[in-house]
Structures are given as structure tokens and as C-alpha cells.
PDB file of N, CA and C in Angstrom:
ATOM      1  N   UNK A   1     -32.091 -20.870 -25.835  1.00 76.00           N
ATOM      2  CA  UNK A   1     -33.508 -20.634 -25.482  1.00 76.00           C
ATOM      3  C   UNK A   1     -33.748 -19.155 -25.689  1.00 76.00           C
ATOM      4  N   UNK A   2     -34.852 -18.905 -26.380  1.00 92.00           N
ATOM      5  CA  UNK A   2     -35.174 -17.468 -26.688  1.00 92.00           C
ATOM      6  C   UNK A   2     -35.680 -16.803 -25.389  1.00 92.00           C
ATOM      7  N   UNK A   3     -35.675 -15.487 -25.383  1.00 93.00           N
ATOM      8  CA  UNK A   3     -36.176 -14.724 -24.225  1.00 93.00           C
ATOM      9  C   UNK A   3     -37.603 -14.975 -23.928  1.00 93.00           C
ATOM     10  N   UNK A   4     -38.368 -15.098 -24.969  1.00 93.00           N
ATOM     11  CA  UNK A   4     -39.833 -15.405 -24.787  1.00 93.00           C
ATOM     12  C   UNK A   4     -40.049 -16.704 -24.078  1.00 93.00           C
ATOM     13  N   UNK A   5     -39.385 -17.731 -24.522  1.00 95.00           N
ATOM     14  CA  UNK A   5     -39.560 -19.075 -23.885  1.00 95.00           C
ATOM     15  C   UNK A   5     -39.050 -19.033 -22.460  1.00 95.00           C
ATOM     16  N   UNK A   6     -37.982 -18.292 -22.203  1.00 96.00           N
ATOM     17  CA  UNK A   6     -37.480 -18.116 -20.789  1.00 96.00           C
ATOM     18  C   UNK A   6     -38.505 -17.450 -19.899  1.00 96.00           C
ATOM     19  N   UNK A   7     -39.125 -16.422 -20.414  1.00 96.00           N
ATOM     20  CA  UNK A   7     -40.117 -15.709 -19.625  1.00 96.00           C
ATOM     21  C   UNK A   7     -41.315 -16.615 -19.386  1.00 96.00           C
ATOM     22  N   UNK A   8     -41.788 -17.359 -20.356  1.00 96.00           N
ATOM     23  CA  UNK A   8     -42.943 -18.242 -20.171  1.00 96.00           C
ATOM     24  C   UNK A   8     -42.578 -19.308 -19.170  1.00 96.00           C
ATOM     25  N   UNK A   9     -41.404 -19.837 -19.293  1.00 97.00           N
ATOM     26  CA  UNK A   9     -40.936 -20.891 -18.317  1.00 97.00           C
ATOM     27  C   UNK A   9     -40.855 -20.355 -16.925  1.00 97.00           C
ATOM     28  N   UNK A  10     -40.369 -19.135 -16.794  1.00 97.00           N
ATOM     29  CA  UNK A  10     -40.311 -18.514 -15.451  1.00 97.00           C
ATOM     30  C   UNK A  10     -41.734 -18.321 -14.843  1.00 97.00           C
ATOM     31  N   UNK A  11     -42.638 -17.867 -15.701  1.00 97.00           N
ATOM     32  CA  UNK A  11     -44.027 -17.649 -15.239  1.00 97.00           C
ATOM     33  C   UNK A  11     -44.659 -18.964 -14.812  1.00 97.00           C
ATOM     34  N   UNK A  12     -44.481 -19.992 -15.561  1.00 97.00           N
ATOM     35  CA  UNK A  12     -44.998 -21.312 -15.204  1.00 97.00           C
ATOM     36  C   UNK A  12     -44.414 -21.828 -13.900  1.00 97.00           C
ATOM     37  N   UNK A  13     -43.090 -21.638 -13.738  1.00 97.00           N
ATOM     38  CA  UNK A  13     -42.402 -22.064 -12.518  1.00 97.00           C
ATOM     39  C   UNK A  13     -42.952 -21.293 -11.299  1.00 97.00           C
ATOM     40  N   UNK A  14     -43.099 -20.016 -11.463  1.00 96.00           N
ATOM     41  CA  UNK A  14     -43.613 -19.197 -10.326  1.00 96.00           C
ATOM     42  C   UNK A  14     -45.050 -19.603 -10.023  1.00 96.00           C
ATOM     43  N   UNK A  15     -45.847 -19.825 -11.027  1.00 96.00           N
ATOM     44  CA  UNK A  15     -47.253 -20.234 -10.774  1.00 96.00           C
ATOM     45  C   UNK A  15     -47.261 -21.571 -10.000  1.00 96.00           C
ATOM     46  N   UNK A  16     -46.431 -22.510 -10.378  1.00 95.00           N
ATOM     47  CA  UNK A  16     -46.359 -23.765  -9.711  1.00 95.00           C
ATOM     48  C   UNK A  16     -45.905 -23.591  -8.249  1.00 95.00           C
ATOM     49  N   UNK A  17     -44.894 -22.743  -8.024  1.00 94.00           N
ATOM     50  CA  UNK A  17     -44.456 -22.516  -6.632  1.00 94.00           C
ATOM     51  C   UNK A  17     -45.467 -21.740  -5.783  1.00 94.00           C
ATOM     52  N   UNK A  18     -46.325 -20.979  -6.469  1.00 93.00           N
ATOM     53  CA  UNK A  18     -47.317 -20.194  -5.766  1.00 93.00           C
ATOM     54  C   UNK A  18     -48.426 -20.973  -5.125  1.00 93.00           C
ATOM     55  N   UNK A  19     -48.538 -22.263  -5.462  1.00 92.00           N
ATOM     56  CA  UNK A  19     -49.603 -23.042  -4.921  1.00 92.00           C
ATOM     57  C   UNK A  19     -49.538 -23.130  -3.402  1.00 92.00           C
ATOM     58  N   UNK A  20     -48.384 -23.095  -2.795  1.00 88.00           N
ATOM     59  CA  UNK A  20     -48.198 -23.240  -1.367  1.00 88.00           C
ATOM     60  C   UNK A  20     -47.883 -21.930  -0.703  1.00 88.00           C
ATOM     61  N   UNK A  21     -48.101 -20.831  -1.352  1.00 88.00           N
ATOM     62  CA  UNK A  21     -47.748 -19.531  -0.776  1.00 88.00           C
ATOM     63  C   UNK A  21     -48.585 -19.293   0.476  1.00 88.00           C
ATOM     64  N   UNK A  22     -48.004 -18.760   1.532  1.00 85.00           N
ATOM     65  CA  UNK A  22     -48.726 -18.549   2.799  1.00 85.00           C
ATOM     66  C   UNK A  22     -50.031 -17.691   2.707  1.00 85.00           C
ATOM     67  N   UNK A  23     -50.017 -16.709   1.828  1.00 89.00           N
ATOM     68  CA  UNK A  23     -51.181 -15.848   1.707  1.00 89.00           C
ATOM     69  C   UNK A  23     -52.232 -16.405   0.786  1.00 89.00           C
ATOM     70  N   UNK A  24     -52.007 -17.532   0.156  1.00 91.00           N
ATOM     71  CA  UNK A  24     -52.936 -18.164  -0.709  1.00 91.00           C
ATOM     72  C   UNK A  24     -52.584 -18.061  -2.154  1.00 91.00           C
ATOM     73  N   UNK A  25     -53.017 -19.101  -2.904  1.00 93.00           N
ATOM     74  CA  UNK A  25     -52.706 -19.113  -4.327  1.00 93.00           C
ATOM     75  C   UNK A  25     -53.320 -17.964  -5.083  1.00 93.00           C
ATOM     76  N   UNK A  26     -54.558 -17.598  -4.844  1.00 95.00           N
ATOM     77  CA  UNK A  26     -55.216 -16.534  -5.569  1.00 95.00           C
ATOM     78  C   UNK A  26     -54.488 -15.210  -5.366  1.00 95.00           C
ATOM     79  N   UNK A  27     -54.057 -14.900  -4.165  1.00 95.00           N
ATOM     80  CA  UNK A  27     -53.264 -13.711  -3.891  1.00 95.00           C
ATOM     81  C   UNK A  27     -51.984 -13.709  -4.694  1.00 95.00           C
ATOM     82  N   UNK A  28     -51.277 -14.825  -4.675  1.00 94.00           N
ATOM     83  CA  UNK A  28     -50.017 -14.939  -5.378  1.00 94.00           C
ATOM     84  C   UNK A  28     -50.229 -14.826  -6.862  1.00 94.00           C
ATOM     85  N   UNK A  29     -51.233 -15.484  -7.424  1.00 96.00           N
ATOM     86  CA  UNK A  29     -51.465 -15.466  -8.816  1.00 96.00           C
ATOM     87  C   UNK A  29     -51.783 -14.073  -9.359  1.00 96.00           C
ATOM     88  N   UNK A  30     -52.614 -13.343  -8.625  1.00 96.00           N
ATOM     89  CA  UNK A  30     -52.946 -11.973  -8.997  1.00 96.00           C
ATOM     90  C   UNK A  30     -51.718 -11.079  -9.030  1.00 96.00           C
ATOM     91  N   UNK A  31     -50.902 -11.165  -7.999  1.00 95.00           N
ATOM     92  CA  UNK A  31     -49.711 -10.282  -7.946  1.00 95.00           C
ATOM     93  C   UNK A  31     -48.737 -10.746  -9.051  1.00 95.00           C
ATOM     94  N   UNK A  32     -48.566 -12.009  -9.272  1.00 95.00           N
ATOM     95  CA  UNK A  32     -47.687 -12.474 -10.381  1.00 95.00           C
ATOM     96  C   UNK A  32     -48.148 -11.993 -11.735  1.00 95.00           C
ATOM     97  N   UNK A  33     -49.469 -12.136 -11.976  1.00 96.00           N
ATOM     98  CA  UNK A  33     -50.033 -11.722 -13.286  1.00 96.00           C
ATOM     99  C   UNK A  33     -49.848 -10.203 -13.473  1.00 96.00           C
ATOM    100  N   UNK A  34     -50.087  -9.452 -12.419  1.00 96.00           N
ATOM    101  CA  UNK A  34     -49.914  -7.969 -12.527  1.00 96.00           C
ATOM    102  C   UNK A  34     -48.436  -7.603 -12.783  1.00 96.00           C
ATOM    103  N   UNK A  35     -47.569  -8.291 -12.118  1.00 94.00           N
ATOM    104  CA  UNK A  35     -46.117  -7.997 -12.333  1.00 94.00           C
ATOM    105  C   UNK A  35     -45.666  -8.281 -13.758  1.00 94.00           C
ATOM    106  N   UNK A  36     -46.158  -9.375 -14.365  1.00 95.00           N
ATOM    107  CA  UNK A  36     -45.833  -9.695 -15.740  1.00 95.00           C
ATOM    108  C   UNK A  36     -46.494  -8.725 -16.721  1.00 95.00           C
ATOM    109  N   UNK A  37     -47.783  -8.398 -16.431  1.00 96.00           N
ATOM    110  CA  UNK A  37     -48.420  -7.429 -17.305  1.00 96.00           C
ATOM    111  C   UNK A  37     -47.800  -6.054 -17.284  1.00 96.00           C
ATOM    112  N   UNK A  38     -47.311  -5.666 -16.158  1.00 96.00           N
ATOM    113  CA  UNK A  38     -46.664  -4.310 -16.022  1.00 96.00           C
ATOM    114  C   UNK A  38     -45.423  -4.214 -16.925  1.00 96.00           C
ATOM    115  N   UNK A  39     -44.781  -5.319 -17.175  1.00 93.00           N
ATOM    116  CA  UNK A  39     -43.512  -5.317 -17.950  1.00 93.00           C
ATOM    117  C   UNK A  39     -43.694  -5.900 -19.318  1.00 93.00           C
ATOM    118  N   UNK A  40     -44.913  -6.041 -19.812  1.00 92.00           N
ATOM    119  CA  UNK A  40     -45.134  -6.657 -21.096  1.00 92.00           C
ATOM    120  C   UNK A  40     -44.634  -5.917 -22.321  1.00 92.00           C
ATOM    121  N   UNK A  41     -44.466  -4.542 -22.122  1.00 94.00           N
ATOM    122  CA  UNK A  41     -44.055  -3.756 -23.239  1.00 94.00           C
ATOM    123  C   UNK A  41     -42.521  -3.550 -23.321  1.00 94.00           C
ATOM    124  N   UNK A  42     -41.790  -4.162 -22.480  1.00 93.00           N
ATOM    125  CA  UNK A  42     -40.347  -3.967 -22.449  1.00 93.00           C
ATOM    126  C   UNK A  42     -39.743  -4.725 -23.678  1.00 93.00           C
ATOM    127  N   UNK A  43     -38.936  -4.049 -24.462  1.00 93.00           N
ATOM    128  CA  UNK A  43     -38.371  -4.654 -25.644  1.00 93.00           C
ATOM    129  C   UNK A  43     -36.820  -4.790 -25.509  1.00 93.00           C
ATOM    130  N   UNK A  44     -36.182  -4.108 -24.644  1.00 94.00           N
ATOM    131  CA  UNK A  44     -34.710  -4.103 -24.502  1.00 94.00           C
ATOM    132  C   UNK A  44     -34.281  -5.533 -23.946  1.00 94.00           C
ATOM    133  N   UNK A  45     -33.488  -6.300 -24.770  1.00 94.00           N
ATOM    134  CA  UNK A  45     -33.061  -7.595 -24.333  1.00 94.00           C
ATOM    135  C   UNK A  45     -32.275  -7.633 -23.034  1.00 94.00           C
ATOM    136  N   UNK A  46     -31.476  -6.587 -22.817  1.00 95.00           N
ATOM    137  CA  UNK A  46     -30.649  -6.552 -21.558  1.00 95.00           C
ATOM    138  C   UNK A  46     -31.520  -6.366 -20.362  1.00 95.00           C
ATOM    139  N   UNK A  47     -32.569  -5.509 -20.459  1.00 96.00           N
ATOM    140  CA  UNK A  47     -33.474  -5.289 -19.376  1.00 96.00           C
ATOM    141  C   UNK A  47     -34.333  -6.546 -19.099  1.00 96.00           C
ATOM    142  N   UNK A  48     -34.723  -7.270 -20.187  1.00 95.00           N
ATOM    143  CA  UNK A  48     -35.516  -8.474 -20.054  1.00 95.00           C
ATOM    144  C   UNK A  48     -34.634  -9.557 -19.318  1.00 95.00           C
ATOM    145  N   UNK A  49     -33.373  -9.626 -19.716  1.00 96.00           N
ATOM    146  CA  UNK A  49     -32.483 -10.620 -19.015  1.00 96.00           C
ATOM    147  C   UNK A  49     -32.328 -10.309 -17.556  1.00 96.00           C
ATOM    148  N   UNK A  50     -32.242  -9.011 -17.197  1.00 96.00           N
ATOM    149  CA  UNK A  50     -32.125  -8.625 -15.798  1.00 96.00           C
ATOM    150  C   UNK A  50     -33.451  -9.007 -15.052  1.00 96.00           C
ATOM    151  N   UNK A  51     -34.574  -8.807 -15.661  1.00 96.00           N
ATOM    152  CA  UNK A  51     -35.822  -9.174 -15.026  1.00 96.00           C
ATOM    153  C   UNK A  51     -35.973 -10.712 -14.900  1.00 96.00           C
ATOM    154  N   UNK A  52     -35.491 -11.456 -15.869  1.00 96.00           N
ATOM    155  CA  UNK A  52     -35.469 -12.880 -15.766  1.00 96.00           C
ATOM    156  C   UNK A  52     -34.572 -13.360 -14.599  1.00 96.00           C
ATOM    157  N   UNK A  53     -33.395 -12.699 -14.471  1.00 97.00           N
ATOM    158  CA  UNK A  53     -32.476 -13.065 -13.396  1.00 97.00           C
ATOM    159  C   UNK A  53     -33.153 -12.780 -12.032  1.00 97.00           C
ATOM    160  N   UNK A  54     -33.825 -11.676 -11.980  1.00 96.00           N
ATOM    161  CA  UNK A  54     -34.572 -11.311 -10.719  1.00 96.00           C
ATOM    162  C   UNK A  54     -35.669 -12.312 -10.438  1.00 96.00           C
ATOM    163  N   UNK A  55     -36.380 -12.752 -11.433  1.00 96.00           N
ATOM    164  CA  UNK A  55     -37.439 -13.787 -11.285  1.00 96.00           C
ATOM    165  C   UNK A  55     -36.812 -15.078 -10.799  1.00 96.00           C
ATOM    166  N   UNK A  56     -35.662 -15.482 -11.299  1.00 97.00           N
ATOM    167  CA  UNK A  56     -35.028 -16.664 -10.864  1.00 97.00           C
ATOM    168  C   UNK A  56     -34.605 -16.582  -9.419  1.00 97.00           C
ATOM    169  N   UNK A  57     -34.214 -15.381  -9.006  1.00 97.00           N
ATOM    170  CA  UNK A  57     -33.878 -15.107  -7.595  1.00 97.00           C
ATOM    171  C   UNK A  57     -35.103 -15.315  -6.710  1.00 97.00           C
ATOM    172  N   UNK A  58     -36.269 -14.852  -7.221  1.00 95.00           N
ATOM    173  CA  UNK A  58     -37.494 -14.997  -6.451  1.00 95.00           C
ATOM    174  C   UNK A  58     -37.859 -16.477  -6.348  1.00 95.00           C
ATOM    175  N   UNK A  59     -37.568 -17.274  -7.383  1.00 96.00           N
ATOM    176  CA  UNK A  59     -37.836 -18.683  -7.355  1.00 96.00           C
ATOM    177  C   UNK A  59     -36.977 -19.336  -6.241  1.00 96.00           C
ATOM    178  N   UNK A  60     -35.724 -18.982  -6.197  1.00 97.00           N
ATOM    179  CA  UNK A  60     -34.814 -19.585  -5.164  1.00 97.00           C
ATOM    180  C   UNK A  60     -35.317 -19.122  -3.754  1.00 97.00           C
ATOM    181  N   UNK A  61     -35.752 -17.909  -3.625  1.00 95.00           N
ATOM    182  CA  UNK A  61     -36.266 -17.460  -2.303  1.00 95.00           C
ATOM    183  C   UNK A  61     -37.514 -18.212  -1.892  1.00 95.00           C
ATOM    184  N   UNK A  62     -38.448 -18.438  -2.828  1.00 94.00           N
ATOM    185  CA  UNK A  62     -39.596 -19.158  -2.485  1.00 94.00           C
ATOM    186  C   UNK A  62     -39.334 -20.604  -2.114  1.00 94.00           C
ATOM    187  N   UNK A  63     -38.351 -21.212  -2.861  1.00 94.00           N
ATOM    188  CA  UNK A  63     -37.970 -22.577  -2.442  1.00 94.00           C
ATOM    189  C   UNK A  63     -37.380 -22.609  -1.066  1.00 94.00           C
ATOM    190  N   UNK A  64     -36.560 -21.658  -0.736  1.00 95.00           N
ATOM    191  CA  UNK A  64     -35.985 -21.536   0.639  1.00 95.00           C
ATOM    192  C   UNK A  64     -37.062 -21.366   1.659  1.00 95.00           C
ATOM    193  N   UNK A  65     -38.051 -20.560   1.353  1.00 92.00           N
ATOM    194  CA  UNK A  65     -39.174 -20.306   2.310  1.00 92.00           C
ATOM    195  C   UNK A  65     -39.902 -21.610   2.551  1.00 92.00           C
ATOM    196  N   UNK A  66     -40.171 -22.345   1.512  1.00 92.00           N
ATOM    197  CA  UNK A  66     -40.915 -23.641   1.697  1.00 92.00           C
ATOM    198  C   UNK A  66     -40.073 -24.683   2.428  1.00 92.00           C
ATOM    199  N   UNK A  67     -38.818 -24.730   2.176  1.00 94.00           N
ATOM    200  CA  UNK A  67     -37.884 -25.678   2.898  1.00 94.00           C
ATOM    201  C   UNK A  67     -37.853 -25.316   4.342  1.00 94.00           C
ATOM    202  N   UNK A  68     -37.811 -24.023   4.651  1.00 94.00           N
ATOM    203  CA  UNK A  68     -37.796 -23.535   6.055  1.00 94.00           C
ATOM    204  C   UNK A  68     -39.114 -23.908   6.753  1.00 94.00           C
ATOM    205  N   UNK A  69     -40.213 -23.718   6.035  1.00 91.00           N
ATOM    206  CA  UNK A  69     -41.514 -24.101   6.607  1.00 91.00           C
ATOM    207  C   UNK A  69     -41.591 -25.599   6.910  1.00 91.00           C
ATOM    208  N   UNK A  70     -41.094 -26.394   5.975  1.00 91.00           N
ATOM    209  CA  UNK A  70     -41.063 -27.846   6.194  1.00 91.00           C
ATOM    210  C   UNK A  70     -40.189 -28.214   7.341  1.00 91.00           C
ATOM    211  N   UNK A  71     -39.027 -27.636   7.422  1.00 93.00           N
ATOM    212  CA  UNK A  71     -38.089 -27.903   8.491  1.00 93.00           C
ATOM    213  C   UNK A  71     -38.739 -27.575   9.884  1.00 93.00           C
ATOM    214  N   UNK A  72     -39.365 -26.405   9.967  1.00 92.00           N
ATOM    215  CA  UNK A  72     -39.958 -26.012  11.239  1.00 92.00           C
ATOM    216  C   UNK A  72     -41.103 -26.945  11.613  1.00 92.00           C
ATOM    217  N   UNK A  73     -41.895 -27.375  10.633  1.00 92.00           N
ATOM    218  CA  UNK A  73     -42.975 -28.309  10.917  1.00 92.00           C
ATOM    219  C   UNK A  73     -42.433 -29.609  11.427  1.00 92.00           C
ATOM    220  N   UNK A  74     -41.423 -30.129  10.823  1.00 92.00           N
ATOM    221  CA  UNK A  74     -40.777 -31.439  11.273  1.00 92.00           C
ATOM    222  C   UNK A  74     -40.170 -31.277  12.643  1.00 92.00           C
ATOM    223  N   UNK A  75     -39.555 -30.146  12.848  1.00 93.00           N
ATOM    224  CA  UNK A  75     -38.911 -29.933  14.188  1.00 93.00           C
ATOM    225  C   UNK A  75     -39.985 -29.857  15.259  1.00 93.00           C
ATOM    226  N   UNK A  76     -41.083 -29.157  15.018  1.00 92.00           N
ATOM    227  CA  UNK A  76     -42.146 -29.085  15.980  1.00 92.00           C
ATOM    228  C   UNK A  76     -42.798 -30.450  16.226  1.00 92.00           C
ATOM    229  N   UNK A  77     -42.903 -31.270  15.187  1.00 93.00           N
ATOM    230  CA  UNK A  77     -43.529 -32.527  15.268  1.00 93.00           C
ATOM    231  C   UNK A  77     -42.713 -33.502  16.142  1.00 93.00           C
ATOM    232  N   UNK A  78     -41.414 -33.473  16.036  1.00 92.00           N
ATOM    233  CA  UNK A  78     -40.570 -34.505  16.709  1.00 92.00           C
ATOM    234  C   UNK A  78     -39.896 -34.013  17.962  1.00 92.00           C
ATOM    235  N   UNK A  79     -39.775 -32.702  18.149  1.00 86.00           N
ATOM    236  CA  UNK A  79     -39.096 -32.154  19.343  1.00 86.00           C
ATOM    237  C   UNK A  79     -39.942 -31.193  20.073  1.00 86.00           C
ATOM    238  N   UNK A  80     -39.660 -31.050  21.355  1.00 72.00           N
ATOM    239  CA  UNK A  80     -40.388 -30.113  22.162  1.00 72.00           C
ATOM    240  C   UNK A  80     -39.964 -28.690  21.937  1.00 72.00           C
TER     241      UNK A  80
END
């Protein structure tokens, strides 16, 4: 997979995960867009790979955040 397609895939994944962000989708989308625009001129493949790895870390953190939110909601619903 080329670096460009990895970056696009990461962007789409983050946009999808941003739908349930606690501060709202618009807030998340603006911040995500600005972060990608800030790094649009980077040409070094090693640096791009590091940024992709960091983005994948953010994806895992968001998934953990959503799972924790779901767990807490279920716990509140069924237990005192």
C-alpha cells in the first residue's frame, strides 16, 4: 500500500470515528482537517510513516474511549 493511500485511509477512519466524539463531530472534523493540512508538505517517507503510526495510535485510543463510554453506560443502566 502506498503512503498516499495509507494517509487517505487513516483520514477516513478518523473521520468515521469522530462521529461519536464527546465534543461533537464538527469540532473533531475541524481539528482533524487542520492537523492533516499542517503536514501536507512533508515529503520524507520516514517522517510520514511515523505520523501514520501516530495516527493509528490515535485510532486505538478513540476506540478505547468509546468502549469505556459504552461500558460505563451499561454499568449505570444495570447496576446501582
